Amino acid sequence: MKITENELISQLHSIMPPPATALQSSLCFSSYKPSTSVLSQEPQNLSPAKPKALQKNTLYTFTHTNISHQFKEKILCLEIMGVDSGKALSLNPSLLKASLHSIEAIISFLQSKGIHQKDLARIFGMCPKILTSDIKTDLNPVFNFLYLDLKVPEHDFRKVINKCPRLLVSSVKDQLKPALFYLKRLGFKDLNALAYQDAILLVSSVEQTLIPKLDYLMSLGFSRSEVVGMVLRCPGLFTFSVENNFKPKFEYFTIEMGGSLEDLKTFPQYFAFSLEKRIKPRHIECVESGVEVHLPQMLKSTDEEFKKLVLGVDKP
């Protein structure tokens, strides 16, 4: 009877102890520095101490002869870090062929750039492709881009990467530099804001995301210069869905609220608020109370401030 690697992933996941209980036994962190001689030894010499629950489990004994030792170590490595190995392998099938040594090298490299061990689960969970990246051609150029193009000091690499892990799986030549060039042409001059707050824009396709969003906003009746001004005040506009955000909110604003383009031009943050949880309830309350409240005040105020605002405004 043979067991597939996918079946092993699922079964191993069900018996693995919580990551914290086995953290110190991992082969995956920089404190372990494998040498060529060690890597060439028999598999049992490479093994970290296995959790007792795993040693006694019949699955571990059975699969020992059905699947490679290094594959099991790789699964243990991911799980110990807190990464869902099944999800990671489904999103990045190349992990099946990646060596444990190459994964260790990537982890060590990221730690050398200031990334903490505790950050790895979230970073790899969001972008498992990082685990099979090439350090020289894929990862190092990203950090050079942060340092040279965005002027991010080395001690802040961790802050930027944690904010947007997708930077690590984005091509500097084909994605990051073209996006930065386009955003600068639009008027994004604050590199700190791009790096620390709006890095998501740098990993967004110019042709498939940024330009289409501008075009859609212009189709609503805004001029190009007005749209550019709106995205500079509210960069999040580039991240909103046309179908799920812009269309329903614009329809409600113009039809139900009777709003004007001028209102949205001066307060584009309107699109950042939830239609069902914020915009509609507060608009309805204003209508039922017979009061008029400026759009920014209606949406930006806290619940307590909004109640005081509604009660304190003179009815016409």
Coordinates of C-alpha atoms in Angstrom, one line a residue, residues 79-251:
E79 CA 4.5 23.2 10.4
I80 CA 6.9 24.0 13.1
M81 CA 7.1 27.6 11.7
G82 CA 3.4 27.8 11.8
V83 CA 2.9 27.5 8.1
D84 CA 0.0 25.4 6.8
S85 CA 2.0 22.9 4.7
G86 CA -1.0 21.7 2.7
K87 CA -2.0 25.2 1.7
A88 CA 1.6 26.2 1.0
L89 CA 2.1 23.2 -1.3
S90 CA -1.2 23.7 -3.1
L91 CA -0.3 27.3 -3.8
N92 CA 3.3 26.5 -4.7
P93 CA 3.7 23.0 -6.0
S94 CA 7.4 23.7 -6.6
L95 CA 7.8 23.1 -2.9
L96 CA 7.5 19.4 -3.5
K97 CA 10.9 19.4 -5.2
A98 CA 12.6 22.1 -3.1
S99 CA 15.3 20.9 -0.9
L100 CA 15.3 21.5 2.9
H101 CA 18.7 23.1 2.5
S102 CA 17.4 25.7 0.0
I103 CA 14.5 26.5 2.3
E104 CA 16.9 27.0 5.2
A105 CA 19.1 29.2 3.0
I106 CA 16.1 31.5 2.2
I107 CA 15.1 31.7 5.9
S108 CA 18.7 32.6 6.8
F109 CA 18.8 35.2 4.1
L110 CA 15.6 36.9 5.3
Q111 CA 16.8 36.9 8.8
S112 CA 20.0 38.5 7.7
K113 CA 17.8 41.3 6.3
G114 CA 16.1 41.9 9.6
I115 CA 13.1 39.6 9.3
H116 CA 12.3 38.0 12.6
Q117 CA 11.6 34.3 13.1
K118 CA 8.1 35.2 14.4
D119 CA 7.3 37.0 11.1
L120 CA 7.9 33.9 8.9
A121 CA 4.6 32.1 9.4
R122 CA 2.6 35.1 8.2
I123 CA 5.0 36.0 5.3
F124 CA 5.3 32.4 4.0
G125 CA 1.6 31.8 4.6
M126 CA 0.6 34.7 2.4
C127 CA 3.3 34.1 -0.2
P128 CA 4.6 30.5 -0.1
K129 CA 6.3 31.2 -3.5
I130 CA 9.1 32.9 -1.5
L131 CA 10.2 29.5 -0.2
T132 CA 11.3 28.5 -3.7
S133 CA 12.6 31.9 -4.8
D134 CA 16.2 32.4 -6.0
I135 CA 18.1 34.5 -3.4
K136 CA 20.4 36.1 -6.0
T137 CA 17.9 36.8 -8.8
D138 CA 14.6 37.1 -6.9
L139 CA 15.0 38.2 -3.3
N140 CA 18.2 40.3 -3.2
P141 CA 17.0 42.6 -6.0
V142 CA 13.9 43.4 -3.9
F143 CA 15.9 44.6 -1.0
N144 CA 18.2 46.6 -3.3
F145 CA 15.0 48.2 -4.7
L146 CA 13.8 49.1 -1.2
Y147 CA 17.2 50.6 -0.3
L148 CA 18.1 52.4 -3.5
D149 CA 14.8 53.3 -5.1
L150 CA 12.5 53.8 -2.1
K151 CA 15.3 54.9 0.3
V152 CA 14.3 52.5 3.0
P153 CA 17.1 52.1 5.5
E154 CA 18.1 48.5 6.3
H155 CA 16.8 48.6 9.8
D156 CA 13.3 49.2 8.3
F157 CA 13.3 46.4 5.9
R158 CA 11.2 44.3 8.3
K159 CA 8.6 46.9 8.7
V160 CA 8.1 47.3 4.9
I161 CA 8.1 43.5 4.2
N162 CA 5.6 42.8 7.0
K163 CA 3.3 45.5 5.6
C164 CA 3.4 43.9 2.2
P165 CA 5.0 40.4 1.9
R166 CA 4.0 40.4 -1.8
L167 CA 7.0 42.6 -2.5
L168 CA 9.2 39.5 -2.1
V169 CA 7.4 37.7 -5.0
S170 CA 7.4 40.7 -7.3
S171 CA 9.8 41.2 -10.1
V172 CA 11.8 44.4 -9.7
K173 CA 12.3 44.8 -13.5
D174 CA 8.8 43.8 -14.6
Q175 CA 6.6 45.0 -11.7
L176 CA 8.2 47.2 -9.0
K177 CA 10.1 49.7 -11.0
P178 CA 7.4 50.2 -13.7
A179 CA 4.8 50.7 -10.9
L180 CA 7.0 53.2 -9.1
F181 CA 7.7 55.1 -12.3
Y182 CA 4.0 55.3 -13.1
L183 CA 3.0 56.4 -9.6
K184 CA 5.7 59.1 -9.6
R185 CA 4.4 60.4 -12.9
L186 CA 0.9 60.6 -11.4
G187 CA 2.3 62.7 -8.5
F188 CA 3.2 60.3 -5.8
K189 CA 6.3 62.0 -4.5
D190 CA 6.4 60.8 -0.9
L191 CA 8.6 57.7 -1.1
N192 CA 8.1 57.1 2.6
A193 CA 4.3 56.9 2.2
L194 CA 4.7 54.5 -0.7
A195 CA 7.1 52.2 1.2
Y196 CA 5.5 52.2 4.6
Q197 CA 1.8 52.8 3.9
D198 CA 0.9 52.1 0.3
A199 CA 3.4 49.4 -0.8
I200 CA 0.4 47.5 -2.1
L201 CA 0.3 49.9 -5.0
L202 CA 3.9 48.9 -6.0
V203 CA 2.8 45.2 -6.4
S204 CA -0.3 46.2 -8.5
S205 CA -0.2 45.9 -12.2
V206 CA 0.0 49.2 -14.1
E207 CA -1.9 47.9 -17.1
Q208 CA -4.4 45.6 -15.4
T209 CA -5.1 47.5 -12.2
L210 CA -3.9 51.1 -11.9
I211 CA -4.9 52.4 -15.3
P212 CA -8.3 50.6 -15.4
K213 CA -9.2 52.1 -12.1
L214 CA -8.4 55.6 -13.3
D215 CA -10.3 55.1 -16.5
Y216 CA -13.4 53.9 -14.5
L217 CA -13.4 56.9 -12.3
M218 CA -13.1 59.2 -15.3
S219 CA -16.1 57.4 -16.8
L220 CA -18.2 58.6 -13.9
G221 CA -17.7 62.1 -15.1
F222 CA -14.5 63.3 -13.4
S223 CA -11.7 64.8 -15.5
R224 CA -8.3 63.1 -15.5
S225 CA -6.8 65.8 -13.3
E226 CA -9.7 65.4 -10.8
V227 CA -9.2 61.7 -10.7
V228 CA -5.5 62.0 -10.1
G229 CA -6.1 64.4 -7.3
M230 CA -8.6 61.9 -5.8
V231 CA -6.1 59.0 -5.8
L232 CA -3.4 61.2 -4.4
R233 CA -5.6 62.0 -1.4
C234 CA -6.9 58.5 -1.1
P235 CA -4.4 56.0 -2.6
G236 CA -6.7 53.2 -1.5
L237 CA -8.9 53.9 -4.5
F238 CA -6.5 51.9 -6.6
T239 CA -7.2 48.8 -4.5
F240 CA -11.0 48.9 -4.6
S241 CA -13.1 46.6 -6.8
V242 CA -15.1 48.3 -9.6
E243 CA -17.9 45.8 -9.3
N244 CA -18.0 45.3 -5.6
N245 CA -17.1 48.8 -4.5
F246 CA -17.2 51.7 -6.9
K247 CA -20.4 50.7 -8.8
P248 CA -22.8 50.0 -5.8
K249 CA -21.4 52.9 -3.7
F250 CA -21.6 55.4 -6.5
E251 CA -25.1 54.3 -7.4

